CSV table of C-alpha atoms and ligand atoms in Angstrom, one decimal:
chain,number,residue,atom,x,y,z
A,1,UNK,CA,130.6,96.9,90.0
A,2,UNK,CA,130.2,99.6,92.6
A,3,UNK,CA,128.7,100.9,95.8
A,4,UNK,CA,127.1,104.4,95.7
A,5,UNK,CA,127.2,106.4,98.9
A,6,UNK,CA,125.4,109.7,99.2
A,7,UNK,CA,126.0,111.9,102.3
A,8,UNK,CA,123.9,114.9,103.2
A,9,UNK,CA,123.4,115.8,99.6
A,10,UNK,CA,121.6,119.0,98.9
A,11,UNK,CA,120.7,121.0,95.8
A,12,UNK,CA,119.5,124.5,95.8
A,13,UNK,CA,118.1,126.3,92.7
A,14,UNK,CA,118.0,130.0,93.9
A,15,UNK,CA,115.9,130.0,97.0
A,16,UNK,CA,114.3,126.6,96.2
A,17,UNK,CA,115.8,123.4,97.7
A,18,UNK,CA,115.1,120.6,95.2
A,19,UNK,CA,117.0,118.0,97.3
A,20,UNK,CA,117.5,118.3,101.0
A,21,UNK,CA,120.0,116.4,103.1
A,22,UNK,CA,119.8,113.1,101.3
A,23,UNK,CA,121.8,110.3,102.8
A,24,UNK,CA,121.8,106.7,101.6
A,25,UNK,CA,123.9,103.8,100.4
A,26,UNK,CA,123.3,101.5,97.4
A,27,UNK,CA,125.4,98.5,97.9
A,28,UNK,CA,127.3,96.7,95.1
A,29,UNK,CA,124.8,95.0,92.9
A,30,UNK,CA,121.7,96.5,94.4
A,31,UNK,CA,118.8,97.9,92.6
A,32,UNK,CA,117.5,101.2,94.2
A,33,UNK,CA,114.4,102.9,93.1
A,34,UNK,CA,113.9,106.7,93.8
A,35,UNK,CA,110.2,106.9,94.0
A,36,UNK,CA,107.9,109.9,94.3
A,37,UNK,CA,105.6,112.3,92.5
A,38,UNK,CA,106.7,114.8,89.9
A,39,UNK,CA,108.9,117.5,91.2
A,40,UNK,CA,110.1,115.7,94.4
A,41,UNK,CA,113.8,115.8,93.4
A,42,UNK,CA,114.3,112.3,91.9
A,43,UNK,CA,115.9,113.4,88.6
A,44,UNK,CA,118.0,116.1,90.4
A,45,UNK,CA,119.4,113.4,92.7
A,46,UNK,CA,120.2,111.1,89.8
A,47,UNK,CA,121.8,114.0,87.8
A,48,UNK,CA,124.1,114.7,90.8
A,49,UNK,CA,125.1,111.1,91.0
A,50,UNK,CA,125.9,111.1,87.3
A,51,UNK,CA,127.9,114.3,87.5
A,52,UNK,CA,125.5,116.3,85.3
A,53,UNK,CA,124.6,118.6,88.2
A,54,UNK,CA,126.9,119.9,91.0
A,55,UNK,CA,125.5,119.6,94.5
A,56,UNK,CA,125.2,122.7,96.6
A,57,UNK,CA,126.6,120.7,99.5
A,58,UNK,CA,127.2,117.1,100.5
A,59,UNK,CA,129.3,114.2,99.2
A,60,UNK,CA,129.0,111.4,96.6
A,61,UNK,CA,131.2,108.4,96.8
A,62,UNK,CA,131.6,105.7,94.2
A,63,UNK,CA,133.2,102.6,95.5
A,64,UNK,CA,134.6,104.6,98.4
A,65,UNK,CA,136.1,107.3,96.2
A,66,UNK,CA,134.9,110.9,96.6
A,67,UNK,CA,133.6,111.8,93.1
A,68,UNK,CA,131.5,114.8,94.1
A,69,UNK,CA,133.4,117.2,91.9
A,70,UNK,CA,134.5,114.7,89.2
A,71,UNK,CA,133.3,115.3,85.7
A,72,UNK,CA,130.5,113.0,84.4
A,73,UNK,CA,132.9,111.3,81.9
A,74,UNK,CA,135.3,110.4,84.7
A,75,UNK,CA,132.6,108.5,86.7
A,76,UNK,CA,132.2,105.3,84.7
A,77,UNK,CA,128.4,105.5,85.0
A,78,UNK,CA,125.9,104.7,82.3
A,79,UNK,CA,122.9,107.0,82.2
A,80,UNK,CA,119.8,105.7,80.5
A,81,UNK,CA,117.2,108.4,79.6
A,82,UNK,CA,113.5,108.2,79.1
A,83,UNK,CA,113.8,108.9,75.4
A,84,UNK,CA,116.2,106.5,73.8
A,85,UNK,CA,118.0,108.3,71.1
A,86,UNK,CA,119.3,105.6,68.7
A,87,UNK,CA,121.3,106.5,65.6
A,88,UNK,CA,118.7,105.9,62.8
A,89,UNK,CA,121.2,105.5,60.0
A,90,UNK,CA,123.1,102.7,61.8
A,91,UNK,CA,122.0,99.1,62.3
A,92,UNK,CA,121.6,97.5,65.7
A,93,UNK,CA,125.2,96.1,65.8
A,94,UNK,CA,126.6,99.6,65.1
A,95,UNK,CA,124.3,101.3,67.6
A,96,UNK,CA,125.3,99.0,70.4
A,97,UNK,CA,129.0,99.1,69.5
A,98,UNK,CA,129.2,102.9,69.1
A,99,UNK,CA,130.3,103.7,72.7
A,100,UNK,CA,133.2,101.2,72.4
A,101,UNK,CA,134.2,102.7,69.0
A,102,UNK,CA,134.3,106.1,70.5
A,103,UNK,CA,136.6,104.7,73.2
A,104,UNK,CA,139.0,103.3,70.6
A,105,UNK,CA,138.4,99.7,71.5
A,106,UNK,CA,139.8,97.3,68.8
A,107,UNK,CA,137.3,96.1,66.2
A,108,UNK,CA,137.5,92.4,67.1
A,109,UNK,CA,136.8,93.1,70.8
A,110,UNK,CA,133.9,95.4,69.8
A,111,UNK,CA,132.4,92.6,67.8
A,112,UNK,CA,132.8,90.1,70.7
A,113,UNK,CA,131.3,92.4,73.3
A,114,UNK,CA,128.4,93.5,71.1
A,115,UNK,CA,127.5,89.9,70.5
A,116,UNK,CA,127.8,89.0,74.1
A,117,UNK,CA,125.5,91.9,75.0
A,118,UNK,CA,123.0,91.0,72.3
A,119,UNK,CA,122.9,87.4,73.7
A,120,UNK,CA,122.2,88.8,77.2
A,121,UNK,CA,119.3,90.9,75.9
A,122,UNK,CA,118.1,88.2,73.5
A,123,UNK,CA,118.4,90.4,70.5
A,124,UNK,CA,121.3,88.6,68.7
A,125,UNK,CA,118.9,87.7,65.8
A,126,UNK,CA,118.3,91.3,64.9
A,127,UNK,CA,121.9,92.5,65.1
A,128,UNK,CA,122.1,93.3,61.4
A,129,UNK,CA,118.7,95.0,61.1
A,130,UNK,CA,118.2,98.7,60.8
A,131,UNK,CA,117.0,100.3,64.0
A,132,UNK,CA,114.4,102.4,62.2
A,133,UNK,CA,112.2,99.5,61.5
A,134,UNK,CA,112.3,98.0,65.0
A,135,UNK,CA,109.3,97.7,67.4
A,136,UNK,CA,109.3,99.7,70.6
A,137,UNK,CA,110.5,96.8,72.8
A,138,UNK,CA,113.5,96.0,70.6
A,139,UNK,CA,114.5,99.7,70.4
A,140,UNK,CA,114.5,99.7,74.3
A,141,UNK,CA,116.7,96.6,74.3
A,142,UNK,CA,119.1,98.1,71.8
A,143,UNK,CA,119.4,101.3,73.9
A,144,UNK,CA,120.0,99.1,77.0
A,145,UNK,CA,122.6,97.2,75.1
A,146,UNK,CA,124.4,100.4,74.3
A,147,UNK,CA,124.5,101.2,78.0
A,148,UNK,CA,125.5,97.7,79.1
A,149,UNK,CA,128.3,97.1,76.5
A,150,UNK,CA,130.6,99.6,78.2
A,151,UNK,CA,130.4,97.5,81.4
A,152,UNK,CA,130.1,100.6,83.5
A,153,UNK,CA,130.3,100.5,87.3
A,154,UNK,CA,126.6,101.4,87.7
A,155,UNK,CA,123.5,102.3,85.8
A,156,UNK,CA,121.3,105.3,86.4
A,157,UNK,CA,117.9,105.2,84.7
A,158,UNK,CA,115.4,108.0,84.6
A,159,UNK,CA,111.9,106.8,83.9
A,160,UNK,CA,113.1,104.6,81.0
A,161,UNK,CA,109.7,103.0,80.6
A,162,UNK,CA,107.8,106.3,80.8
A,163,UNK,CA,106.6,106.4,77.2
A,164,UNK,CA,105.4,102.8,77.0
A,165,UNK,CA,101.8,101.7,77.0
A,166,UNK,CA,100.7,99.7,80.2
A,167,UNK,CA,100.9,96.2,78.7
A,168,UNK,CA,104.4,96.7,77.2
A,169,UNK,CA,105.6,98.4,80.4
A,170,UNK,CA,104.8,95.3,82.4
A,171,UNK,CA,106.8,93.1,80.0
A,172,UNK,CA,109.8,95.5,80.3
A,173,UNK,CA,109.6,95.7,84.1
A,174,UNK,CA,110.0,91.9,84.1
A,175,UNK,CA,112.8,92.1,81.6
A,176,UNK,CA,114.8,94.8,83.4
A,177,UNK,CA,114.6,92.8,86.6
A,178,UNK,CA,115.7,89.7,84.8
A,179,UNK,CA,118.6,91.5,83.3
A,180,UNK,CA,119.6,92.9,86.7
A,181,UNK,CA,119.5,89.3,88.1
A,182,UNK,CA,121.9,88.3,85.3
A,183,UNK,CA,124.4,91.2,85.4
A,184,UNK,CA,124.0,92.4,89.0
A,185,UNK,CA,124.9,96.0,88.1
A,186,UNK,CA,124.4,98.6,90.8
A,187,UNK,CA,121.3,100.5,89.6
A,188,UNK,CA,119.5,103.7,90.6
A,189,UNK,CA,116.2,103.9,88.9
A,190,UNK,CA,113.9,106.9,89.0
A,191,UNK,CA,110.1,106.4,88.7
A,192,UNK,CA,106.9,107.9,89.9
A,193,UNK,CA,105.2,104.5,89.5
A,194,UNK,CA,104.9,102.5,92.8
A,195,UNK,CA,104.3,99.3,90.9
A,196,UNK,CA,107.6,99.6,88.9
A,197,UNK,CA,109.5,100.3,92.1
A,198,UNK,CA,107.9,97.5,94.1
A,199,UNK,CA,108.4,95.0,91.3
A,200,UNK,CA,112.0,95.7,90.5
A,201,UNK,CA,113.8,97.3,93.4
A,202,UNK,CA,115.8,95.7,96.3
A,203,UNK,CA,115.5,99.1,98.1
A,204,UNK,CA,113.2,102.1,97.6
A,205,UNK,CA,113.7,105.7,98.6
A,206,UNK,CA,110.3,107.4,98.8
A,207,UNK,CA,110.8,111.1,98.2
A,208,UNK,CA,108.6,114.1,99.0
A,209,UNK,CA,109.5,117.8,98.4
A,210,UNK,CA,113.2,117.0,98.2
A,211,UNK,CA,113.3,114.8,101.3
A,212,UNK,CA,113.7,111.1,101.6
A,213,UNK,CA,110.7,110.1,103.7
A,214,UNK,CA,111.7,106.5,104.0
A,215,UNK,CA,114.5,104.2,102.7
A,216,UNK,CA,113.9,100.5,102.9
A,217,UNK,CA,113.0,97.3,101.2
A,218,UNK,CA,109.6,97.2,99.3
A,219,UNK,CA,108.3,95.0,102.1
A,220,UNK,CA,109.3,97.4,104.9
A,221,UNK,CA,107.9,100.4,103.1
A,222,UNK,CA,104.6,98.7,102.4
A,223,UNK,CA,104.1,97.0,105.8
A,224,UNK,CA,105.8,99.6,108.1
A,225,UNK,CA,105.4,103.0,106.4
A,226,UNK,CA,107.5,105.5,108.5
A,227,UNK,CA,105.1,108.4,107.7
A,228,UNK,CA,101.5,109.1,106.6
A,229,UNK,CA,102.8,110.3,103.3
A,230,UNK,CA,104.5,107.0,102.5
A,231,UNK,CA,101.4,105.0,103.8
A,232,UNK,CA,99.2,107.1,101.4
A,233,UNK,CA,101.6,107.0,98.4
A,234,UNK,CA,102.2,103.3,98.5
A,235,UNK,CA,99.3,100.8,98.0
A,236,UNK,CA,96.3,100.9,95.8
A,237,UNK,CA,93.9,101.8,97.3
A,238,UNK,CA,96.2,103.4,99.9
A,239,UNK,CA,96.1,102.9,103.6
A,240,UNK,CA,93.0,104.0,105.4
A,241,UNK,CA,93.4,106.6,108.2
A,242,UNK,CA,90.9,106.8,111.1
A,243,UNK,CA,91.6,110.0,112.9
A,244,UNK,CA,91.0,110.4,116.6
A,245,UNK,CA,92.1,112.6,119.5
A,246,UNK,CA,93.5,111.0,122.6
A,247,UNK,CA,96.5,110.6,124.8
A,248,UNK,CA,98.3,107.3,124.4
A,249,UNK,CA,100.4,105.8,127.2
A,250,UNK,CA,103.4,103.6,126.8
A,251,UNK,CA,102.3,100.0,127.0
A,252,UNK,CA,98.7,100.7,125.6
A,253,UNK,CA,97.3,97.9,123.6
A,254,UNK,CA,94.2,99.7,122.3
A,255,UNK,CA,92.9,103.1,121.1
A,256,UNK,CA,89.4,104.6,121.5
A,257,UNK,CA,87.7,105.5,118.3
A,258,UNK,CA,84.7,107.3,119.8
A,259,UNK,CA,82.8,104.6,121.8
A,260,UNK,CA,84.7,101.8,120.2
A,261,UNK,CA,88.0,100.3,121.5
A,262,UNK,CA,90.3,98.9,118.8
A,263,UNK,CA,93.3,96.7,119.7
A,264,UNK,CA,96.6,97.8,118.3
A,265,UNK,CA,100.3,96.7,118.5
A,266,UNK,CA,101.8,97.7,121.9
A,267,UNK,CA,102.6,101.5,122.0
A,268,UNK,CA,106.3,102.0,122.9
A,269,UNK,CA,106.3,105.7,123.9
A,270,UNK,CA,103.9,108.1,125.7
A,271,UNK,CA,102.1,110.3,123.2
A,272,UNK,CA,100.8,113.7,124.4
A,273,UNK,CA,97.1,114.4,123.7
A,274,UNK,CA,96.7,115.4,120.1
A,275,UNK,CA,95.3,114.2,116.8
A,276,UNK,CA,96.4,110.7,116.0
A,277,UNK,CA,95.5,108.3,113.2
A,278,UNK,CA,95.0,104.6,113.1
A,279,UNK,CA,96.3,103.2,109.8
A,280,UNK,CA,94.9,100.1,108.2
A,281,UNK,CA,95.5,98.6,104.8
A,282,UNK,CA,92.3,97.6,102.9
A,283,UNK,CA,93.4,93.9,102.9
A,284,UNK,CA,93.6,93.9,106.7
A,285,UNK,CA,89.9,94.5,107.1
A,286,UNK,CA,87.1,92.0,107.2
A,287,UNK,CA,83.4,92.3,107.8
A,288,UNK,CA,82.2,90.8,111.1
A,289,UNK,CA,78.7,91.1,112.5
A,290,UNK,CA,80.2,90.9,116.0
A,291,UNK,CA,82.3,94.1,115.6
A,292,UNK,CA,81.3,97.2,117.4
A,293,UNK,CA,82.8,99.4,114.7
A,294,UNK,CA,79.9,99.9,112.3
A,295,UNK,CA,79.3,101.6,109.0
A,296,UNK,CA,77.2,101.6,106.0
A,297,UNK,CA,78.2,100.3,102.5
A,298,UNK,CA,78.9,103.3,100.2
A,299,UNK,CA,79.9,101.5,97.1
A,300,UNK,CA,82.0,98.6,95.7
A,301,UNK,CA,84.5,98.1,92.9
A,302,UNK,CA,84.6,94.7,91.4
A,303,UNK,CA,88.2,93.6,90.5
A,304,UNK,CA,87.8,90.0,89.4
A,305,UNK,CA,89.5,88.0,92.2
A,306,UNK,CA,88.5,90.5,94.8
A,307,UNK,CA,86.5,93.7,95.3
A,308,UNK,CA,87.1,97.1,97.1
A,309,UNK,CA,84.1,97.9,99.3
A,310,UNK,CA,83.9,101.5,100.6
A,311,UNK,CA,82.1,101.9,104.0
A,312,UNK,CA,81.0,105.2,105.5
A,313,UNK,CA,81.8,105.3,109.2
A,314,UNK,CA,81.8,107.9,112.0
A,315,UNK,CA,85.6,108.1,111.3
A,316,UNK,CA,85.3,108.7,107.6
A,317,UNK,CA,85.2,106.5,104.5
A,318,UNK,CA,87.1,103.2,104.9
A,319,UNK,CA,88.0,100.9,101.9
A,320,UNK,CA,88.2,97.2,102.5
A,321,UNK,CA,89.6,94.6,100.0
A,322,UNK,CA,87.3,91.6,100.3
A,323,UNK,CA,86.7,88.3,98.3
A,324,UNK,CA,84.6,89.0,95.2
A,325,UNK,CA,82.1,86.2,95.9
A,326,UNK,CA,79.7,88.3,98.1
A,327,UNK,CA,77.3,91.1,97.0
A,328,UNK,CA,76.7,94.1,99.3
A,329,UNK,CA,73.8,96.4,99.1
A,330,UNK,CA,74.5,100.2,99.1
A,331,UNK,CA,73.4,101.4,102.5
A,332,UNK,CA,73.7,98.0,104.2
A,333,UNK,CA,75.1,98.2,107.7
A,334,UNK,CA,78.3,96.2,108.3
A,335,UNK,CA,80.7,95.6,111.2
A,336,UNK,CA,84.5,96.1,110.5
A,337,UNK,CA,87.2,94.0,112.1
A,338,UNK,CA,90.9,94.9,111.7
A,339,UNK,CA,93.9,92.6,111.7
A,340,UNK,CA,95.4,93.9,114.9
A,341,UNK,CA,99.0,92.8,114.3
A,342,UNK,CA,99.1,94.9,111.1
A,343,UNK,CA,97.7,98.2,112.3
A,344,UNK,CA,99.8,101.4,112.2
A,345,UNK,CA,99.5,104.5,114.4
A,346,UNK,CA,100.5,108.0,113.3
A,347,UNK,CA,100.9,111.3,114.9
A,348,UNK,CA,99.0,113.6,112.6
A,349,UNK,CA,101.0,116.7,113.5
A,350,UNK,CA,104.4,115.3,112.6
A,351,UNK,CA,103.0,112.8,110.2
A,352,UNK,CA,105.3,110.2,111.6
A,353,UNK,CA,104.6,106.6,112.8
A,354,UNK,CA,104.1,106.2,116.5
A,355,UNK,CA,106.7,103.8,117.9
A,356,UNK,CA,104.9,100.5,118.6
A,357,UNK,CA,105.9,96.9,118.8
A,358,UNK,CA,105.2,96.8,115.0
A,359,UNK,CA,107.4,99.8,114.3
A,360,UNK,CA,110.1,99.8,117.0
A,361,UNK,CA,112.5,97.6,114.9
A,362,UNK,CA,111.9,99.7,111.7
A,363,UNK,CA,112.3,103.1,113.4
A,364,UNK,CA,114.9,102.3,116.1
A,365,UNK,CA,116.6,99.1,114.9
B,1,ATP,P1,109.9,114.9,87.3
B,1,ATP,O1,109.5,113.4,87.2
B,1,ATP,O2,108.7,115.8,87.0
B,1,ATP,O3,111.2,115.2,86.6
B,1,ATP,P2,111.5,114.8,89.8
B,1,ATP,O4,111.0,114.3,91.0
B,1,ATP,O5,112.5,114.1,88.9
B,1,ATP,O6,110.1,115.1,88.9
B,1,ATP,P3,113.2,117.1,89.6
B,1,ATP,O7,113.3,117.1,88.1
B,1,ATP,O8,114.4,116.6,90.3
B,1,ATP,O9,111.9,116.3,90.1
B,1,ATP,O10,112.9,118.5,90.0
B,1,ATP,C1,112.8,118.9,91.4
B,1,ATP,C2,112.4,120.3,91.5
B,1,ATP,O11,113.5,121.2,91.2
B,1,ATP,C3,111.2,120.8,90.6
B,1,ATP,O12,110.4,121.7,91.3
B,1,ATP,C4,111.9,121.4,89.4
B,1,ATP,O13,111.1,122.4,88.9
B,1,ATP,C5,113.2,122.0,90.1
B,1,ATP,N1,114.3,122.1,89.2
B,1,ATP,C6,114.9,121.1,88.6
B,1,ATP,N2,115.9,121.5,87.8
B,1,ATP,C7,115.9,122.9,87.9
B,1,ATP,C8,116.8,123.9,87.4
B,1,ATP,N3,117.8,123.7,86.6
B,1,ATP,N4,116.5,125.2,87.8
B,1,ATP,C9,115.5,125.5,88.6
B,1,ATP,N5,114.7,124.6,89.2
B,1,ATP,C10,114.9,123.3,88.8
């Protein structure tokens, strides 16, 4: 298997920069998700790694070897597309074995490797069936089998579950991660779906307009978003932002939201006066009559085990995730208390997290 190293990768289409200065490493056996909305440069990044698109500048290393200008066929990478094109006139066995046949691998070895792959994917019972009669999930597995059978150095996957319905997608997310745990193939996986990325990846690169906003583990990205964009993109509902204007001094332990002082993780750098935002995830809010931060209930969304309650405050609408066992009246006045240790602070102008005791390790470590 292989390490993929990307250095200052850039792709320009005419005047438009689709990917700007991307730098990251996917270690041997790691699963990286490139996550972001449509048009942010995920596919272009993947196509450059595959050798299907030449970068405008920057370098791509596969296991330490500079492959930036190598042809796709010389890179020993398997690319799994969104639409799995299987050969309808061939059975499952022949579909999976086809890449080996084209490489001139001896028949006995093809048979052995196809059967080993089918066992791994738990489709050995359908090897002699025609692919045209297969259900969606089995078709996906056959297509994966065709990619795995070559034993490539790494896998690149572009929204492979994009066309599936929600229920089946969940099954395949679990299966793909299971498969990864078994074969430990270095994988770069493109998706716009945060749930897929969080559930499968060891590392996530969150992209926005061709730029990697944050690269880290799912836990780091969720609990210490480096920018307001990441905080807003990840989480459902996303992080709440309470905007305020103030100067913040190094060592400060609280911020003033109007008349209300809210405790925050220790601020590590002086911040000039400007617009700042306090970031709080819905699950880090509870209702407390003692809190000076007041608001009125705007609405609630029942989710079974919990509920999302929206509260109108002087700092805007705030959504809290609360136990489902209490009913709230629309217009009811409530006090909001935040879990201080989990609060984030952002500079609204740059959109970046303000260095604090919560963030210092993530941003400067
Ligand atoms: P999607 O999920 O919609 O494919 P993405 O994040 O994968 O989104 P890319 O396909 O990488 O985005 O495209 C990034 C930007 O580059 C888009 O604005 C797209 O229109 C543009 N782009 C991609 N390929 C080309 C091309 N060959 N010529 C011109 N512009 C391109």
